[in-house]
Short mmCIF file of C-alpha atoms in Angstrom, two decimals:
data_model
loop_
_atom_site.label_atom_id
_atom_site.label_comp_id
_atom_site.label_asym_id
_atom_site.label_seq_id
_atom_site.Cartn_x
_atom_site.Cartn_y
_atom_site.Cartn_z
CA MET L 497 -0.01 0.02 -0.20
CA ILE L 498 1.29 3.47 -0.95
CA SER L 499 1.88 5.55 2.18
CA SER L 500 2.97 8.98 2.71
CA SER L 501 5.13 8.23 5.51
CA GLY L 502 7.60 6.51 3.13
CA PRO L 503 9.57 3.08 3.61
CA LEU L 504 10.57 1.77 7.05
CA HIS L 505 14.37 2.06 6.79
CA GLU L 506 14.81 5.58 5.46
CA PRO L 507 12.76 9.02 5.37
CA VAL L 508 11.22 9.84 2.21
CA PRO L 509 12.11 13.07 0.41
CA THR L 510 9.72 15.93 0.85
CA HIS L 511 8.60 15.92 -2.81
CA HIS L 512 8.35 12.13 -2.70
CA ALA L 513 6.04 12.47 0.16
CA GLN L 514 3.82 14.94 -1.64
CA PHE L 515 3.65 12.85 -4.78
CA TYR L 516 2.49 9.90 -2.73
CA ARG L 517 -0.25 12.11 -1.07
CA CYS L 518 -1.29 13.16 -4.46
CA VAL L 519 -1.66 9.50 -5.61
CA ASN L 520 -3.63 8.47 -2.45
CA ARG L 521 -6.26 11.22 -2.93
CA LYS L 522 -6.75 10.34 -6.45
CA LEU L 523 -7.27 6.71 -5.18
CA ARG L 524 -9.69 7.88 -2.80
CA ASN L 525 -11.74 9.96 -5.24
CA ASN L 526 -11.69 7.22 -7.78
CA SER L 527 -13.15 5.02 -5.26
CA CYS L 528 -15.94 7.31 -4.52
CA MET L 529 -16.30 7.79 -8.44
CA ASN L 530 -16.47 4.16 -8.81
CA ARG L 531 -19.48 3.66 -6.61
CA ASN L 532 -21.56 5.17 -9.29
CA ASN L 533 -20.15 2.76 -11.57
CA PHE L 534 -23.17 0.43 -11.68
CA ASP L 535 -26.09 -0.12 -13.78
CA LEU L 536 -29.59 -1.32 -13.69
CA GLU L 537 -28.46 -4.94 -14.41
CA ASP L 538 -26.37 -4.86 -11.35
CA CYS L 539 -29.74 -3.88 -9.39
CA ARG L 540 -31.47 -6.84 -10.70
CA VAL L 541 -28.60 -9.13 -9.82
CA VAL L 542 -28.59 -8.07 -6.26
CA LEU L 543 -32.22 -7.70 -5.73
CA ALA L 544 -32.28 -11.39 -6.93
CA LEU L 545 -29.47 -12.66 -4.65
CA VAL L 546 -31.11 -11.08 -1.94
CA GLU L 547 -34.36 -12.58 -2.30
CA ALA L 548 -33.26 -16.07 -3.15
CA ARG L 549 -30.34 -16.21 -0.77
CA SER L 550 -28.48 -18.86 -2.93
CA PHE L 551 -26.38 -18.00 -5.88
CA ARG L 552 -27.93 -21.30 -7.62
CA LEU L 553 -31.51 -20.06 -7.11
CA ALA L 554 -30.94 -16.55 -7.88
CA ALA L 555 -29.06 -17.63 -11.29
CA GLU L 556 -31.91 -19.63 -12.35
CA LYS L 557 -34.10 -16.67 -12.16
CA LEU L 558 -31.97 -14.60 -13.88
CA GLY L 559 -31.21 -17.05 -16.52
CA GLN L 560 -27.53 -17.40 -16.09
CA SER L 561 -24.83 -19.54 -14.54
CA ALA L 562 -23.93 -19.40 -10.86
CA SER L 563 -20.34 -18.97 -11.27
CA THR L 564 -21.33 -15.93 -13.61
CA LEU L 565 -23.77 -14.36 -11.19
CA SER L 566 -20.73 -14.95 -8.39
CA ARG L 567 -18.27 -12.92 -10.69
CA SER L 568 -20.99 -10.31 -11.28
CA ILE L 569 -21.42 -9.69 -7.44
CA ALA L 570 -17.55 -9.90 -7.07
CA GLY L 571 -16.98 -7.44 -9.52
CA LEU L 572 -19.70 -5.02 -8.22
CA GLU L 573 -18.23 -5.14 -4.51
CA THR L 574 -14.83 -4.17 -5.88
CA ARG L 575 -16.38 -1.18 -7.62
CA LEU L 576 -18.29 -0.01 -5.06
CA GLY L 577 -15.66 -0.78 -2.31
CA ALA L 578 -18.12 -2.32 -0.02
CA ARG L 579 -18.83 -6.15 0.93
CA LEU L 580 -22.51 -6.68 -0.07
CA PHE L 581 -22.81 -10.32 1.01
CA ASP L 582 -21.41 -12.83 3.39
CA ARG L 583 -21.36 -16.25 1.84
CA ASP L 584 -19.92 -19.57 2.91
CA THR L 585 -20.53 -23.02 1.13
CA ARG L 586 -24.09 -23.21 2.41
CA ASN L 587 -25.56 -19.60 2.98
CA VAL L 588 -25.76 -16.12 1.40
CA GLU L 589 -26.60 -13.37 3.55
CA ALA L 590 -26.83 -9.72 2.47
CA THR L 591 -24.82 -7.47 4.66
CA ASP L 592 -26.15 -3.98 5.86
CA GLU L 593 -24.15 -2.37 3.22
CA GLY L 594 -25.90 -4.80 0.72
CA LEU L 595 -29.35 -4.15 2.20
CA ALA L 596 -28.78 -0.43 1.76
CA PHE L 597 -27.81 -1.06 -1.56
CA ALA L 598 -30.87 -3.48 -2.29
CA ARG L 599 -33.23 -0.30 -1.21
CA LEU L 600 -31.60 1.88 -3.44
CA ALA L 601 -31.61 -0.86 -6.46
CA GLU L 602 -35.25 -1.16 -6.02
CA ARG L 603 -36.12 2.68 -6.29
CA LEU L 604 -33.85 2.71 -9.39
CA LEU L 605 -35.57 -0.16 -11.05
CA ASN L 606 -39.14 1.31 -9.99
CA THR L 607 -38.17 4.70 -11.30
CA ALA L 608 -36.56 3.43 -14.73
CA ALA L 609 -39.73 1.18 -15.20
CA GLY L 610 -41.89 4.13 -14.76
CA GLY L 611 -39.40 6.10 -16.90
CA VAL L 612 -39.76 3.51 -19.80
CA ALA L 613 -43.41 3.27 -19.27
CA ASP L 614 -43.88 6.84 -19.91
CA PHE L 615 -41.62 7.13 -22.68
CA ASN L 616 -43.43 3.95 -24.35
CA ALA L 617 -46.74 6.04 -23.83
CA PHE L 618 -45.34 9.12 -25.41
CA LEU L 619 -43.97 6.83 -28.55
CA ASN L 620 -47.66 5.48 -29.09
CA ALA L 621 -49.15 8.86 -28.60
CA ARG L 622 -50.92 7.86 -25.63
CA ARG L 623 -49.10 10.88 -23.69
CA GLY L 624 -47.54 13.90 -24.36
CA ARG L 625 -48.36 17.67 -25.74
CA LEU L 626 -49.72 18.68 -29.12
CA VAL L 627 -50.05 22.52 -30.00
CA ILE L 628 -52.23 23.34 -32.92
CA ALA L 629 -52.53 26.51 -34.27
CA GLY L 630 -55.09 27.72 -36.80
CA LEU L 631 -57.29 30.47 -38.09
CA PRO L 632 -60.24 30.97 -35.72
CA SER L 633 -62.73 29.84 -38.75
CA VAL L 634 -61.14 26.45 -39.09
CA THR L 635 -60.66 25.70 -35.32
CA ALA L 636 -64.28 26.81 -34.68
CA GLY L 637 -65.52 25.02 -38.13
CA LEU L 638 -63.25 22.05 -38.63
CA LEU L 639 -61.29 21.34 -35.52
CA PRO L 640 -64.11 20.58 -32.99
CA GLU L 641 -64.99 17.27 -34.77
CA LEU L 642 -61.37 16.24 -35.47
CA LEU L 643 -60.55 16.76 -31.58
CA GLU L 644 -63.36 14.68 -30.62
CA ARG L 645 -62.00 11.72 -32.58
CA TYR L 646 -58.40 12.40 -31.41
CA VAL L 647 -59.31 12.71 -27.58
CA ILE L 648 -61.08 9.26 -27.99
CA ALA L 649 -58.13 7.48 -29.32
CA HIS L 650 -55.34 9.73 -26.86
CA PRO L 651 -57.23 10.97 -24.05
CA GLU L 652 -54.03 11.79 -22.02
CA VAL L 653 -52.43 14.02 -24.74
CA ASP L 654 -52.60 17.53 -23.43
CA LEU L 655 -54.22 19.92 -26.15
CA ARG L 656 -53.50 23.57 -26.53
CA ILE L 657 -55.24 25.36 -29.50
CA LEU L 658 -53.87 28.82 -30.73
CA ASP L 659 -56.36 30.84 -32.69
CA ALA L 660 -54.33 33.16 -35.11
CA LEU L 661 -54.35 34.89 -38.46
CA SER L 662 -52.79 33.13 -41.29
CA ASP L 663 -49.66 34.82 -41.11
CA SER L 664 -49.40 34.15 -37.38
CA VAL L 665 -50.29 30.67 -37.95
CA VAL L 666 -47.45 29.90 -40.28
CA ALA L 667 -45.13 32.12 -37.93
CA SER L 668 -45.95 29.92 -34.84
CA VAL L 669 -45.28 26.59 -36.72
CA ALA L 670 -41.84 28.03 -38.20
CA ASN L 671 -40.55 28.94 -34.62
CA GLY L 672 -41.72 25.55 -33.02
CA GLU L 673 -44.66 27.23 -30.73
CA ALA L 674 -46.80 25.03 -32.68
CA ASP L 675 -46.78 21.46 -33.94
CA LEU L 676 -49.12 21.74 -36.45
CA GLY L 677 -50.93 24.49 -37.94
CA PHE L 678 -54.34 25.04 -40.25
CA THR L 679 -53.86 27.96 -42.63
CA ALA L 680 -55.35 29.15 -45.81
CA GLY L 681 -53.50 29.23 -49.15
CA THR L 682 -50.08 27.82 -49.45
CA VAL L 683 -46.51 28.35 -47.64
CA GLY L 684 -43.54 29.87 -49.51
CA THR L 685 -40.06 27.65 -49.31
CA ARG L 686 -38.51 30.48 -47.31
CA ASP L 687 -40.83 29.33 -44.32
CA GLN L 688 -39.35 25.76 -44.44
CA LEU L 689 -42.65 24.27 -43.67
CA SER L 690 -44.47 21.51 -45.31
CA PHE L 691 -48.02 22.14 -46.65
CA GLN L 692 -50.74 19.55 -47.19
CA ALA L 693 -54.14 20.69 -48.95
CA LEU L 694 -57.16 19.27 -47.23
CA MET L 695 -60.12 21.03 -48.75
CA ASP L 696 -61.42 23.87 -50.64
CA ASP L 697 -63.45 26.45 -48.68
CA GLN L 698 -66.27 27.70 -50.57
CA PHE L 699 -67.64 31.29 -50.38
CA VAL L 700 -71.30 32.04 -49.70
CA ALA L 701 -73.48 35.10 -49.49
CA VAL L 702 -74.63 35.61 -45.76
CA GLY L 703 -77.77 38.07 -45.04
CA ARG L 704 -80.53 38.22 -42.25
CA HIS L 705 -83.27 35.77 -42.76
CA ASP L 706 -85.91 38.61 -43.60
CA GLY L 707 -83.38 41.02 -45.41
CA LEU L 708 -81.65 41.72 -48.80
CA LEU L 709 -81.22 38.04 -49.21
CA ALA L 710 -84.60 36.66 -48.39
CA GLU L 711 -85.05 35.71 -51.95
CA ASP L 712 -84.11 31.90 -52.06
CA ARG L 713 -81.58 32.02 -55.06
CA PRO L 714 -78.18 32.25 -56.10
CA TYR L 715 -76.61 36.03 -56.33
CA ALA L 716 -74.22 37.34 -58.52
CA LEU L 717 -71.06 38.80 -56.87
CA ALA L 718 -71.44 42.04 -58.81
CA GLU L 719 -75.07 42.23 -57.32
CA LEU L 720 -73.89 41.29 -53.74
CA ILE L 721 -71.35 43.92 -53.50
CA ARG L 722 -73.74 46.81 -54.52
CA MET L 723 -75.68 46.10 -51.21
CA PRO L 724 -74.33 47.47 -48.16
CA PHE L 725 -71.56 45.07 -47.58
CA ILE L 726 -69.64 44.12 -44.41
CA ALA L 727 -65.97 43.08 -45.28
CA MET L 728 -63.20 41.68 -43.07
CA ALA L 729 -60.21 43.89 -42.54
CA ARG L 730 -57.45 44.02 -44.98
CA GLY L 731 -54.70 41.40 -44.39
CA THR L 732 -57.31 38.59 -43.41
CA SER L 733 -57.28 35.64 -45.43
CA VAL L 734 -60.99 36.03 -46.22
CA ARG L 735 -60.35 39.86 -47.56
CA GLU L 736 -57.56 38.93 -49.75
CA ILE L 737 -59.66 36.22 -51.53
CA LEU L 738 -62.53 38.51 -51.59
CA ASP L 739 -60.46 41.30 -53.44
CA GLY L 740 -58.80 38.74 -55.65
CA ALA L 741 -62.32 37.55 -56.64
CA CYS L 742 -63.62 41.01 -57.55
CA GLY L 743 -60.48 41.81 -59.57
CA LEU L 744 -60.79 38.67 -61.68
CA ALA L 745 -64.49 40.21 -62.32
CA GLY L 746 -63.55 43.53 -62.75
CA LEU L 747 -65.34 44.82 -59.73
CA GLN L 748 -64.38 46.50 -56.72
CA VAL L 749 -65.74 46.14 -53.35
CA GLU L 750 -66.32 49.41 -51.16
CA PRO L 751 -67.74 47.93 -47.78
CA ARG L 752 -69.95 49.91 -45.53
CA PHE L 753 -68.39 48.41 -42.72
CA GLU L 754 -65.06 46.73 -42.32
CA VAL L 755 -64.60 44.67 -39.42
CA SER L 756 -61.43 42.66 -37.84
CA HIS L 757 -63.26 39.70 -36.15
CA LEU L 758 -65.91 37.26 -37.93
CA ALA L 759 -68.06 37.62 -34.64
CA THR L 760 -68.43 41.32 -35.24
CA ALA L 761 -69.31 40.64 -39.02
CA GLY L 762 -72.28 38.11 -37.98
CA ALA L 763 -73.55 40.42 -35.62
CA LEU L 764 -73.68 43.32 -38.02
CA VAL L 765 -75.29 41.04 -40.55
CA ALA L 766 -77.95 39.77 -37.63
CA GLN L 767 -78.85 43.42 -37.12
CA GLY L 768 -79.64 43.99 -40.56
CA LEU L 769 -76.96 46.36 -41.45
CA GLY L 770 -75.80 44.64 -44.56
CA VAL L 771 -74.75 41.59 -46.29
CA SER L 772 -71.23 39.66 -46.44
CA ALA L 773 -69.56 37.15 -48.48
CA MET L 774 -67.90 34.33 -46.25
CA PRO L 775 -66.21 31.11 -46.42
CA GLN L 776 -68.45 28.05 -45.25
CA LEU L 777 -66.35 27.34 -42.39
CA THR L 778 -66.72 30.80 -40.68
CA LEU L 779 -70.28 30.25 -40.07
CA PRO L 780 -70.22 28.64 -36.94
CA VAL L 781 -68.23 31.64 -35.81
CA LEU L 782 -70.56 34.37 -37.22
CA GLY L 783 -73.30 32.91 -35.07
CA GLY L 784 -76.70 34.42 -35.08
CA ARG L 785 -80.15 32.13 -35.53
CA ASP L 786 -81.26 35.17 -37.95
CA LEU L 787 -78.78 34.45 -40.64
CA ILE L 788 -79.08 32.36 -43.89
CA ILE L 789 -76.92 31.80 -46.54
CA ARG L 790 -77.27 31.76 -50.37
CA PRO L 791 -74.90 30.60 -53.32
CA ILE L 792 -72.79 33.07 -55.04
CA ALA L 793 -73.18 32.26 -58.51
CA ASP L 794 -69.95 33.45 -60.08
CA PHE L 795 -67.29 34.29 -57.19
CA GLY L 796 -64.84 32.14 -58.96
CA ALA L 797 -62.36 31.59 -56.14
CA SER L 798 -62.26 29.12 -52.74
CA ARG L 799 -60.30 29.61 -49.80
CA ARG L 800 -57.69 26.54 -49.90
CA ILE L 801 -57.65 25.00 -46.31
CA GLY L 802 -54.34 23.16 -45.42
CA LEU L 803 -52.04 22.00 -42.62
CA VAL L 804 -48.40 23.00 -42.09
CA TRP L 805 -45.49 21.73 -40.10
CA ARG L 806 -41.91 22.24 -40.24
CA SER L 807 -39.98 20.58 -43.15
CA GLY L 808 -36.94 18.28 -42.05
CA ARG L 809 -38.13 18.03 -38.58
CA THR L 810 -39.51 14.92 -36.83
CA LEU L 811 -42.87 15.24 -35.67
CA SER L 812 -43.78 14.56 -31.93
CA PRO L 813 -45.88 10.99 -31.74
CA PRO L 814 -49.00 12.96 -30.96
CA ALA L 815 -48.36 15.24 -33.95
CA ARG L 816 -48.10 12.49 -36.32
CA ALA L 817 -51.25 10.60 -34.57
CA PHE L 818 -53.36 14.02 -35.39
CA LEU L 819 -51.79 14.03 -38.89
CA LYS L 820 -52.64 10.53 -39.49
CA LEU L 821 -56.10 11.17 -38.20
CA VAL L 822 -56.83 14.13 -40.45
CA ARG L 823 -55.35 12.06 -43.66
CA SER L 824 -57.64 8.80 -42.75
CA GLY L 825 -60.91 10.46 -44.17
CA PRO L 826 -63.08 13.33 -45.33
CA LEU L 827 -63.21 16.37 -43.23
CA GLN L 828 -66.47 17.56 -42.15
CA GLY L 829 -67.49 20.53 -44.22
CA SER L 830 -65.28 19.64 -47.09
CA ASN L 831 -66.55 19.78 -50.55
#
């Protein structure tokens, strides 16, 4: 054994003594570090031997030879710097150190089993978190039915819905705030997003049941915009498509009211202050029992609804499960 006191017959030079003290210190540190040098298999081995109190019986339970088990225990004791078992030709008994390690081993194995169960649940989309961003009209008109089916299949997944305008939907998916996003139109390659078209959301005329659209027939776009017209604000997907359709027809809409929220547009229409042209998915958001819808004969455009996610990034299991659900069949309200 290395000693800082040096050999028995002659004194150790000071620099040698300093060297020996340094070596001893490192050996003690390494001994402490080695006490962390065990794995879950070591834990299983110790627990099996504590329970069986026999190398032969424990080895049979573990599916290995008694000699292999004996070497494993001896190696673990060496690494830990502690004797875990007293053994003779007949008996194997855990020492106090062995019982203490067994308690630690049981906690570690239980924690590992719980962690593996959580991980498997996550991989199978039974647990986890899913954030979906979407246009308010889509989250209100399309998402409830999808979420009902999703929650039945994945009841323990935490869900968060972000209502936002189209540009904000794209941004929230691009920066990772949302896993998936329902948006209108397509996305540019600069956004590094994948886009899957899901449906075309057709525009209809919306009016009060006893108002300007009381006659049950299709209405021409030119006829519609000559009435007191309630339009969404510029910058919204609804307004962009409306302006585009009017441009193709050589028309220009001059709204009587311009609003930022669909519910406000619906309230103004229900009050009889005008008519509007809206995608069908917006109807649940417009609200109002007094509203009626009529076909627009020559609108010439629709709103392409699609799902976006980040390109080149692996979707989480809950997000993959939702995407699979969306792709599995026709969407409610699709044409």
